[in-house]
C-alpha cells in the first residue's frame, strides 16, 4: 500500500475521466474499438456499469439479444470461470460469490469491478510517475510540476473509488488487458495492488499507453506484468583507472552511469541472438572511450596512446579529440558464438548531429545487403537527456523512422539521463515531464529505469531488443542516473548544483552496491569479486605498457591510379537512355496530358541529338546504373523536381498509388535507381544521405535542396561532417549536393545558395600556385576537401556527375544548379559534347570571334553560371564579340590555376573583369580575386556586379532588373576602369 497514496490522484483522475466519457447513454462495447474516444484501446472500465449489467442479463436470456462483441466477451468470461469452479454465472465470477439478482446489488458488483479495472489502468498509464527512478532520490521534485498537486495530497482512501478497506481481501475478475494474474483470472485487491506496484512503481517506469496499437500494448504489458521475472566490473574499473592515470584530462567519463556498458552488451547479445549481424552506433562524447574499449573492443593500447602527448598519430589530416573518434570492428559475440560487426560513428561536439548520419549508414547497409526488413543490420543511438529534449534534429530523425525510403526498421535509443545539461537543471531545459517525450510522436515505447539497479536495466534492455525484433519499431530506454563529476573531469559542478552534488558525493558506487547485494545473497563470494576486479586492472596496466609502440591503422590510402578516364558515352547509349526517358515502360498506364507534352519534347531532343538539363541528368544517372552503380536522389519534391522539370516518377492518372520509374527499366541487369521525396527537413535528411554515402564508394548519392538557400538549415552537417569530415576522421565521402541558385527576381529567400560560404571553407591556398606531377586536375581534386562547381551547360552537368564516380577517390561535390536555364533554349547541349572522348570542362573558353584574334581583345570577362547567358546576349546586342571575350569558370574550387593561367596569357593585352550577379560581399569574388593575383600578379581583376548588401537579393522585380542593367552596362563599358587604381 506504500505507493497507493501517491498514485491515488492519478487513479481517481482516470476513473472520473472514463466515467465522464460515457455518461448514462447506452453504448455497444466492442473489443475491437474504444468505448471512449480518448482511450488507446478497449476498456470495460470506460463503459456504463448499469449498461454492462443490462447487457449481461439480456445475454443470459438469449445470446442473440446482444451484439456479437458482447456475446464473445461474455462467452470468454464464462469459459474462464468454468475452468475453475464449474458452470457459474458471470456474476458469481465477478464477486467471488453468488451475486444477488437485485439490480442494485448487481450494479454495485459491476461498479466495484470497474473501479478495480480503473485502478489497473491507472497504474499502466501513470505508474511511471511514481516509480523510484532516481538513484539520488531527487527526481520526484522535478516531476511535481507535471502532476497536479491535488492528485497527490487530497486523495488517500480507497473510498474515493467506491471501494473500502474491507475490499482489499476480496477477489476481483482481472480484465483481459492485464497479465498480473499469471495463470489466475481473479486476485484479491491487496495482491492486485502489490503486483501493479511491483510492475510499474519499482525501479522501472513503463510509458506505453499512448501507443494506438492493441497488440503492441498487450505485448508490453505481458513483458512487465507477468509474475516472476556481473557484468559491471569492466565498466567501473575502467573509469577508475583512467581517473587515476589522467585525472587532468577531459574524458567525459561514465561515472554515475556505469551500467551503460552492460546495457549495450545486453542489447547487442539479444539482437545477435535474433539474427543481427551488424550494429551501427552513434553517441555523444560522454562514455565514448568506455564504449570503444568495452563494447566495440577497441584495443586499450590504442586508447591510451591518445592520452600521451609524446605520441603523434600517423594518420593524415588534422585529426580530432579522442572522445569524437569512431571505430569499426568485427568480432565473435560470446553469448551467441556468431560473428557481429560493431561500428561506432565518429561525431562532432554538436550533440545529436550524428543521429541521422547513423540512420543513413544503417539504411545503406540494409539496402546493399538485401536486408529489406532490418533483420541483419540495426542501429543503436545513445543520447544525453538535455540534448535529446533540446535538439530539433532528434525530432527530424524520429520522423524519418517509418518513411519507406528512410526507415531502418527500428532503432534502439538509449538516453543517459544525467538529470542535468552541462550546468542547466531540467526545469530550465525542457517543458515536458521527461527528456524522452519527443519519442511519443512515433508511438515508441519508453522504458524509464533506475541506473543503480543493474538487474532492472538488464531486463529493460532485453525487452527493448525483443521489441525491436518483434515490431521493427523504435524504442527508448531512459537510464536515469547522475554525473559523478562536472561536465568534464576538470569542471566544478558545485557552483551551480550544490545540493545535487552533495548528494552525489554521498552516493555509493553502483558496483559496490551491486557487489554487496550479490555477496549477501550468496550469488558470488567476496574473493571471486576481488579476483574479477584485479584481472581487469592487470589487463589495463599491460595495455598501458604497450601503447608507446602502437601506430594507428591508416584508414584510407592514396589510390594507385591518379587519373580519370573520359566521362563521355557511346552515342547508342545516349540515344537508348533518351528514348526510355521519353516513354512510359508500363502498358495501360495513363499519364497526365501535360507530362505527355514533356515526353514528346524529350523525344524530339533525342531525335535532334540534343539534351536539356533534365535529360542530361537522366543520361548521367542511367549510364551509371548500366555500370552497376546505385544512384540515390533524395530531397524535397525531387521525384517531380521543384521546377517540374525532372519527372522521374510517373503517376497513373486513373489508378491510385500506381506509379512507374522508367529509369529502372533501362537494362535487364542494371543497378537500382532510388528517387525519394523526403520529409520537409534539411538537417535530418542531409545527415541521412551523408550516412548513406558512407557505406559504399560505388554509389552516387545526391541530396537536392528545394531551393539552394535552404541548405543553411543543414549547416551543421555541412560544416562538421561534409567540409571537415575527411580531415578529422580520415574518411572519404562522395555525397553530391544539388543547390538551385540564381538571381532571378524571386526575392531574398529563393535566390542564393550562398556559394561564398562553401568557398570560404574550401581547402586551397590562393597565394600558392600548386605544383603536381602527373594529372594536374586529378591531383588537385585529391588534395581538396570538396569540389564546388557551377555548370553553365547540360553537357558539363552530365560530365561532372559521371566524373564523381569515375575518379579513383571520393570527395563531396557541391553543384549550384540552375532554375531559369532548365528551359532556356540556348542552354542545351549537343550529343557531340557528351560522346566518347569528351570530359568535364573546368573552364569553357570563349569560342567566338574574340578567340580567333586574342591579341586584339580589350577585355576578358570571367564569370560562372547563369550570368554567362545574360552577358553573351548583351555582348551580341552591342556587337562587341571581337573586343570582349567571355570565359566561364565551371569548376570554382579547387581553382583551375593551370587553365586560368593559359587564358590570361592568351589575352595578354586585355583587361580582366570578374562579373557575377551576386552582391559583392557574396558570391565568388572574394574567393577568386587572390587566386587571380597569384596567376597574374602584375594586373588586377576588376569587379562587376551588384553592390554589397545585407540580403542576398531584392524582393522587388523592378529593382532586380535595374540592378541587372546597371552591372551589364558596366561590364561592357570599356572605359569604366580607365585611370582607376586597384
Coordinates of C-alpha atoms in Angstrom, one line a residue, residues 141-514:
X141 CA 10.7 17.2 -7.3
X142 CA 11.3 17.6 -11.0
X143 CA 8.0 15.9 -11.8
X144 CA 5.8 17.6 -9.3
X145 CA 5.0 20.4 -11.6
X146 CA 3.7 18.0 -14.2
X147 CA 1.3 16.2 -11.8
X148 CA -1.5 18.4 -10.4
X149 CA -0.9 18.8 -6.7
X150 CA -4.5 17.8 -5.7
X151 CA -3.9 14.4 -7.2
X152 CA -1.1 13.8 -4.7
X153 CA -2.4 15.5 -1.5
X154 CA -6.2 15.2 -1.2
X155 CA -6.9 11.5 -2.1
X156 CA -5.7 8.9 0.4
X157 CA -8.6 6.4 0.7
X158 CA -10.0 3.6 -1.3
X159 CA -13.4 5.1 -0.8
X160 CA -12.6 7.7 -3.5
X161 CA -13.1 4.8 -5.9
X162 CA -16.2 3.4 -4.3
X163 CA -14.0 0.8 -2.6
X164 CA -13.5 0.1 1.1
X165 CA -10.7 -1.3 3.2
X166 CA -12.8 -4.4 3.5
X167 CA -12.5 -4.9 -0.2
X168 CA -8.7 -5.4 0.0
X169 CA -9.2 -9.1 0.6
X170 CA -12.0 -9.6 -1.9
X171 CA -11.2 -11.3 -5.2
X172 CA -11.9 -9.5 -8.4
X173 CA -12.0 -10.7 -12.0
X174 CA -9.0 -9.4 -13.9
X175 CA -9.6 -7.7 -17.3
X176 CA -8.1 -9.0 -20.5
X177 CA -5.8 -6.0 -20.6
X178 CA -3.5 -7.1 -17.8
X179 CA -1.2 -10.1 -17.1
X180 CA -0.6 -9.6 -13.4
X181 CA -2.6 -12.7 -12.7
X182 CA -0.3 -15.1 -14.5
X183 CA -2.4 -18.2 -14.7
X184 CA -5.0 -16.8 -12.4
X185 CA -8.1 -15.0 -13.6
X186 CA -9.0 -13.5 -10.2
X187 CA -6.9 -11.9 -7.5
X188 CA -7.6 -10.2 -4.1
X189 CA -7.4 -6.4 -4.4
X190 CA -4.5 -6.4 -2.0
X191 CA -2.5 -8.7 -4.3
X192 CA -3.6 -6.7 -7.4
X193 CA -2.1 -3.5 -5.9
X194 CA 1.1 -5.3 -4.8
X195 CA 1.7 -6.7 -8.2
X196 CA 0.9 -3.5 -10.0
X197 CA 3.4 -1.6 -7.7
X198 CA 6.0 -4.2 -8.5
X199 CA 5.4 -3.9 -12.2
X200 CA 5.1 -0.2 -12.6
X201 CA 6.3 1.6 -9.5
X202 CA 9.6 0.0 -8.7
X203 CA 12.9 0.8 -10.4
X204 CA 11.3 0.7 -13.9
X205 CA 8.7 3.1 -15.3
X206 CA 7.0 2.0 -18.4
X207 CA 5.5 4.6 -20.6
X208 CA 3.4 3.0 -23.4
X209 CA -0.3 3.6 -23.0
X210 CA -0.2 6.3 -25.7
X211 CA 0.5 3.7 -28.3
X212 CA -2.5 3.3 -30.5
X213 CA -2.0 -0.4 -31.3
X214 CA -3.7 -3.0 -29.1
X215 CA -1.2 -5.8 -29.9
X216 CA 1.8 -3.7 -29.0
X217 CA 0.3 -2.6 -25.7
X218 CA -0.6 -6.1 -24.8
X219 CA 3.0 -7.2 -25.7
X220 CA 4.5 -4.7 -23.3
X221 CA 2.0 -5.5 -20.5
X222 CA 3.0 -9.1 -20.8
X223 CA 6.7 -8.3 -20.6
X224 CA 6.3 -6.2 -17.4
X225 CA 3.3 -7.6 -15.6
X226 CA 3.8 -11.4 -15.8
X227 CA 4.8 -12.5 -12.3
X228 CA 8.3 -13.8 -11.7
X229 CA 11.0 -12.3 -13.9
X230 CA 28.1 -9.4 -13.0
X231 CA 28.9 -7.6 -15.9
X232 CA 29.6 -4.2 -14.3
X233 CA 33.3 -4.9 -13.3
X234 CA 34.7 -3.8 -16.7
X235 CA 32.9 -0.5 -16.9
X236 CA 33.5 0.8 -13.4
X237 CA 37.1 -0.4 -13.1
X238 CA 38.0 1.2 -16.5
X239 CA 36.7 4.6 -15.3
X240 CA 38.6 4.3 -12.0
X241 CA 41.8 3.5 -13.8
X242 CA 41.6 6.5 -16.2
X243 CA 40.7 8.8 -13.3
X244 CA 43.9 7.8 -11.5
X245 CA 46.3 7.9 -14.6
X246 CA 45.0 11.0 -16.3
X247 CA 43.0 13.0 -13.8
X248 CA 43.7 16.3 -15.6
X249 CA 42.4 15.1 -19.0
X250 CA 39.0 15.6 -20.3
X251 CA 37.5 12.1 -20.6
X252 CA 33.7 12.8 -20.3
X253 CA 33.6 9.5 -18.4
X254 CA 30.6 7.3 -17.5
X255 CA 30.9 7.6 -13.7
X256 CA 27.3 7.6 -12.4
X257 CA 26.1 5.6 -15.4
X258 CA 28.5 2.7 -15.5
X259 CA 25.5 0.5 -16.2
X260 CA 25.5 1.7 -19.8
X261 CA 28.2 -0.8 -20.8
X262 CA 26.4 -4.0 -19.7
X263 CA 23.1 -2.4 -21.0
X264 CA 24.6 -2.1 -24.5
X265 CA 26.1 -5.6 -24.3
X266 CA 22.6 -7.0 -23.4
X267 CA 21.1 -5.2 -26.4
X268 CA 23.7 -6.5 -28.7
X269 CA 23.6 -10.0 -27.3
X270 CA 19.9 -10.3 -27.6
X271 CA 19.9 -8.7 -31.1
X272 CA 22.6 -11.1 -32.2
X273 CA 20.5 -13.9 -30.9
X274 CA 17.7 -12.7 -33.1
X275 CA 19.9 -12.7 -36.2
X276 CA 21.5 -9.3 -36.2
X277 CA 25.0 -9.3 -37.8
X278 CA 25.9 -5.6 -37.9
X279 CA 25.2 -2.9 -35.3
X280 CA 25.9 0.8 -36.2
X281 CA 26.0 3.1 -33.2
X282 CA 26.1 6.8 -32.6
X283 CA 26.7 8.5 -29.3
X284 CA 27.9 11.8 -27.7
X285 CA 31.2 12.2 -26.0
X286 CA 30.2 11.1 -22.5
X287 CA 31.3 7.5 -22.0
X288 CA 32.7 7.2 -25.6
X289 CA 36.1 5.9 -24.6
X290 CA 34.5 3.3 -22.4
X291 CA 32.1 2.2 -25.2
X292 CA 35.1 1.9 -27.6
X293 CA 37.0 -0.2 -25.1
X294 CA 34.3 -2.4 -23.6
X295 CA 31.6 -2.7 -26.3
X296 CA 33.3 -2.2 -29.6
X297 CA 36.5 -3.7 -28.1
X298 CA 39.0 -1.2 -29.4
X299 CA 42.5 -2.1 -28.2
X300 CA 43.2 -0.5 -25.0
X301 CA 46.7 0.5 -26.1
X302 CA 45.2 2.5 -28.9
X303 CA 43.0 4.4 -26.5
X304 CA 45.9 5.1 -24.1
X305 CA 48.2 6.5 -26.8
X306 CA 45.6 9.2 -27.3
X307 CA 46.3 10.4 -23.8
X308 CA 50.0 10.6 -24.3
X309 CA 51.2 14.0 -25.5
X310 CA 54.6 12.5 -26.6
X311 CA 53.0 10.3 -29.3
X312 CA 51.6 11.6 -32.5
X313 CA 49.2 9.6 -34.6
X314 CA 50.4 8.5 -38.1
X315 CA 47.1 9.3 -39.8
X316 CA 46.8 12.1 -42.4
X317 CA 44.5 15.0 -41.7
X318 CA 44.1 17.3 -38.8
X319 CA 42.7 14.6 -36.5
X320 CA 40.1 15.1 -33.7
X321 CA 39.9 14.8 -30.0
X322 CA 39.9 11.3 -28.5
X323 CA 36.2 11.4 -27.4
X324 CA 35.0 12.1 -31.0
X325 CA 36.7 9.3 -32.8
X326 CA 34.9 6.3 -34.2
X327 CA 35.7 2.6 -34.8
X328 CA 34.8 -0.3 -36.9
X329 CA 35.4 -3.8 -35.5
X330 CA 34.3 -7.3 -36.3
X331 CA 34.3 -10.0 -33.6
X332 CA 32.6 -13.1 -32.2
X333 CA 29.7 -12.4 -29.9
X334 CA 30.5 -14.6 -26.9
X335 CA 26.9 -15.1 -25.9
X336 CA 25.8 -16.4 -29.4
X337 CA 29.1 -17.5 -30.9
X338 CA 28.1 -15.6 -34.0
X339 CA 30.1 -13.0 -36.0
X340 CA 29.0 -9.5 -35.3
X341 CA 30.2 -6.2 -36.7
X342 CA 30.2 -3.1 -34.5
X343 CA 30.6 0.4 -35.9
X344 CA 30.7 3.5 -33.7
X345 CA 30.4 6.5 -35.9
X346 CA 32.8 9.5 -35.4
X347 CA 30.9 12.6 -34.5
X348 CA 31.5 16.3 -33.7
X349 CA 30.7 18.1 -30.4
X350 CA 27.4 19.2 -31.9
X351 CA 25.1 16.9 -29.9
X352 CA 22.7 14.7 -31.8
X353 CA 24.1 15.7 -35.2
X354 CA 25.3 12.2 -35.7
X355 CA 21.8 10.7 -35.3
X356 CA 20.6 10.9 -39.0
X357 CA 24.1 10.0 -40.2
X358 CA 23.9 6.7 -38.3
X359 CA 20.4 6.1 -39.7
X360 CA 21.6 6.7 -43.2
X361 CA 24.5 4.4 -42.9
X362 CA 22.3 1.7 -41.4
X363 CA 19.8 2.1 -44.3
X364 CA 22.6 1.8 -46.8
X365 CA 24.0 -1.4 -45.3
X366 CA 20.5 -2.9 -45.2
X367 CA 20.0 -1.8 -48.8
X368 CA 23.3 -3.3 -50.2
X369 CA 22.8 -6.4 -48.1
X370 CA 19.2 -7.0 -49.3
X371 CA 18.0 -6.7 -45.7
X372 CA 14.6 -5.4 -46.5
X373 CA 13.2 -5.9 -43.0
X374 CA 16.2 -4.9 -40.9
X375 CA 16.7 -8.4 -39.7
X376 CA 20.5 -8.4 -40.1
X377 CA 21.5 -4.7 -39.7
X378 CA 20.3 -2.3 -37.0
X379 CA 21.3 0.9 -35.2
X380 CA 21.6 2.0 -31.6
X381 CA 21.6 5.7 -30.8
X382 CA 22.8 7.0 -27.4
X383 CA 21.8 10.4 -26.2
X384 CA 22.1 12.8 -23.3
X385 CA 19.0 13.9 -21.6
X386 CA 19.3 17.7 -22.3
X387 CA 20.2 17.2 -26.0
X388 CA 17.5 14.6 -26.6
X389 CA 14.9 17.1 -25.4
X390 CA 16.5 20.2 -26.8
X391 CA 17.9 19.4 -30.3
X392 CA 15.5 19.6 -33.2
X393 CA 17.4 17.0 -35.2
X394 CA 16.2 14.4 -32.8
X395 CA 12.6 15.1 -33.9
X396 CA 13.6 15.2 -37.5
X397 CA 15.3 11.8 -37.2
X398 CA 12.3 10.2 -35.5
X399 CA 10.1 11.4 -38.3
X400 CA 12.3 9.5 -40.8
X401 CA 11.9 6.3 -38.9
X402 CA 8.8 4.9 -40.7
X403 CA 9.1 6.6 -44.1
X404 CA 9.6 3.9 -46.8
X405 CA 12.9 5.2 -48.2
X406 CA 14.4 6.1 -44.9
X407 CA 13.2 3.5 -42.3
X408 CA 15.8 1.4 -40.7
X409 CA 13.1 -0.9 -39.3
X410 CA 13.6 0.1 -35.7
X411 CA 16.3 1.9 -33.7
X412 CA 17.0 1.3 -30.0
X413 CA 17.6 4.7 -28.3
X414 CA 19.5 4.8 -25.0
X415 CA 19.3 8.0 -23.1
X416 CA 22.0 8.6 -20.5
X417 CA 19.8 10.8 -18.3
X418 CA 22.2 12.7 -16.0
X419 CA 19.4 14.9 -14.9
X420 CA 21.4 17.9 -15.9
X421 CA 22.6 19.6 -19.1
X422 CA 26.1 21.0 -18.5
X423 CA 25.0 23.4 -15.7
X424 CA 21.3 23.6 -16.6
X425 CA 18.6 22.0 -14.4
X426 CA 15.8 20.0 -16.2
X427 CA 13.2 22.6 -15.1
X428 CA 15.1 25.1 -17.2
X429 CA 16.0 22.7 -20.1
X430 CA 12.6 21.4 -21.2
X431 CA 8.9 21.9 -20.9
X432 CA 8.0 18.2 -20.7
X433 CA 8.0 15.8 -17.8
X434 CA 10.7 13.6 -19.3
X435 CA 13.5 14.3 -21.7
X436 CA 12.2 11.4 -23.8
X437 CA 8.7 12.8 -24.6
X438 CA 9.7 13.5 -28.2
X439 CA 9.6 9.8 -28.9
X440 CA 5.9 9.7 -28.2
X441 CA 5.3 11.2 -31.7
X442 CA 6.1 7.9 -33.4
X443 CA 4.5 5.7 -30.8
X444 CA 7.8 4.4 -29.5
X445 CA 7.5 2.8 -26.0
X446 CA 9.7 4.5 -23.4
X447 CA 11.3 2.4 -20.6
X448 CA 12.5 4.6 -17.7
X449 CA 14.8 2.7 -15.4
X450 CA 16.9 3.4 -12.3
X451 CA 20.5 3.1 -13.5
X452 CA 21.6 2.0 -10.0
X453 CA 19.5 -1.2 -10.4
X454 CA 21.6 -3.3 -12.8
X455 CA 19.1 -6.1 -12.9
X456 CA 16.2 -3.8 -13.8
X457 CA 18.4 -2.2 -16.5
X458 CA 19.3 -5.6 -18.0
X459 CA 15.7 -6.6 -18.1
X460 CA 14.6 -3.4 -19.8
X461 CA 17.4 -3.8 -22.4
X462 CA 16.3 -7.4 -23.1
X463 CA 12.7 -6.3 -23.6
X464 CA 13.8 -3.4 -25.8
X465 CA 15.8 -5.7 -28.1
X466 CA 12.9 -8.1 -28.3
X467 CA 10.5 -5.2 -29.1
X468 CA 12.7 -4.1 -32.0
X469 CA 13.0 -7.7 -33.3
X470 CA 9.2 -8.2 -32.9
X471 CA 7.7 -5.0 -34.3
X472 CA 10.6 -3.3 -36.2
X473 CA 9.9 0.0 -34.5
X474 CA 11.9 2.5 -32.4
X475 CA 12.1 2.0 -28.6
X476 CA 13.6 4.3 -26.0
X477 CA 15.5 3.3 -22.8
X478 CA 15.8 6.2 -20.3
X479 CA 18.7 5.4 -18.0
X480 CA 18.0 7.7 -15.0
X481 CA 21.4 8.2 -13.5
X482 CA 23.7 11.0 -12.5
X483 CA 27.0 12.6 -13.4
X484 CA 29.5 12.0 -10.6
X485 CA 31.8 14.8 -11.8
X486 CA 31.1 18.0 -13.7
X487 CA 30.5 18.4 -17.4
X488 CA 34.1 17.1 -17.7
X489 CA 36.6 15.9 -15.2
X490 CA 38.1 19.4 -14.8
X491 CA 34.8 21.2 -14.2
X492 CA 33.4 22.2 -10.8
X493 CA 29.6 21.4 -10.6
X494 CA 29.2 22.7 -7.0
X495 CA 29.0 26.3 -8.4
X496 CA 25.6 25.6 -9.9
X497 CA 24.2 22.4 -8.4
X498 CA 25.4 22.4 -4.8
X499 CA 22.6 20.2 -3.3
X500 CA 22.7 17.7 -6.1
X501 CA 26.4 17.2 -5.8
X502 CA 26.4 17.0 -2.1
X503 CA 24.0 14.0 -2.6
X504 CA 26.2 12.6 -5.3
X505 CA 29.3 12.7 -3.1
X506 CA 27.4 10.6 -0.6
X507 CA 26.3 8.2 -3.3
X508 CA 27.9 4.7 -3.1
X509 CA 29.2 3.4 -6.4
X510 CA 26.8 1.1 -8.2
X511 CA 29.5 -1.6 -8.4
X512 CA 29.9 -1.6 -4.6
X513 CA 26.1 -1.6 -4.0
X514 CA 25.5 -4.4 -6.5

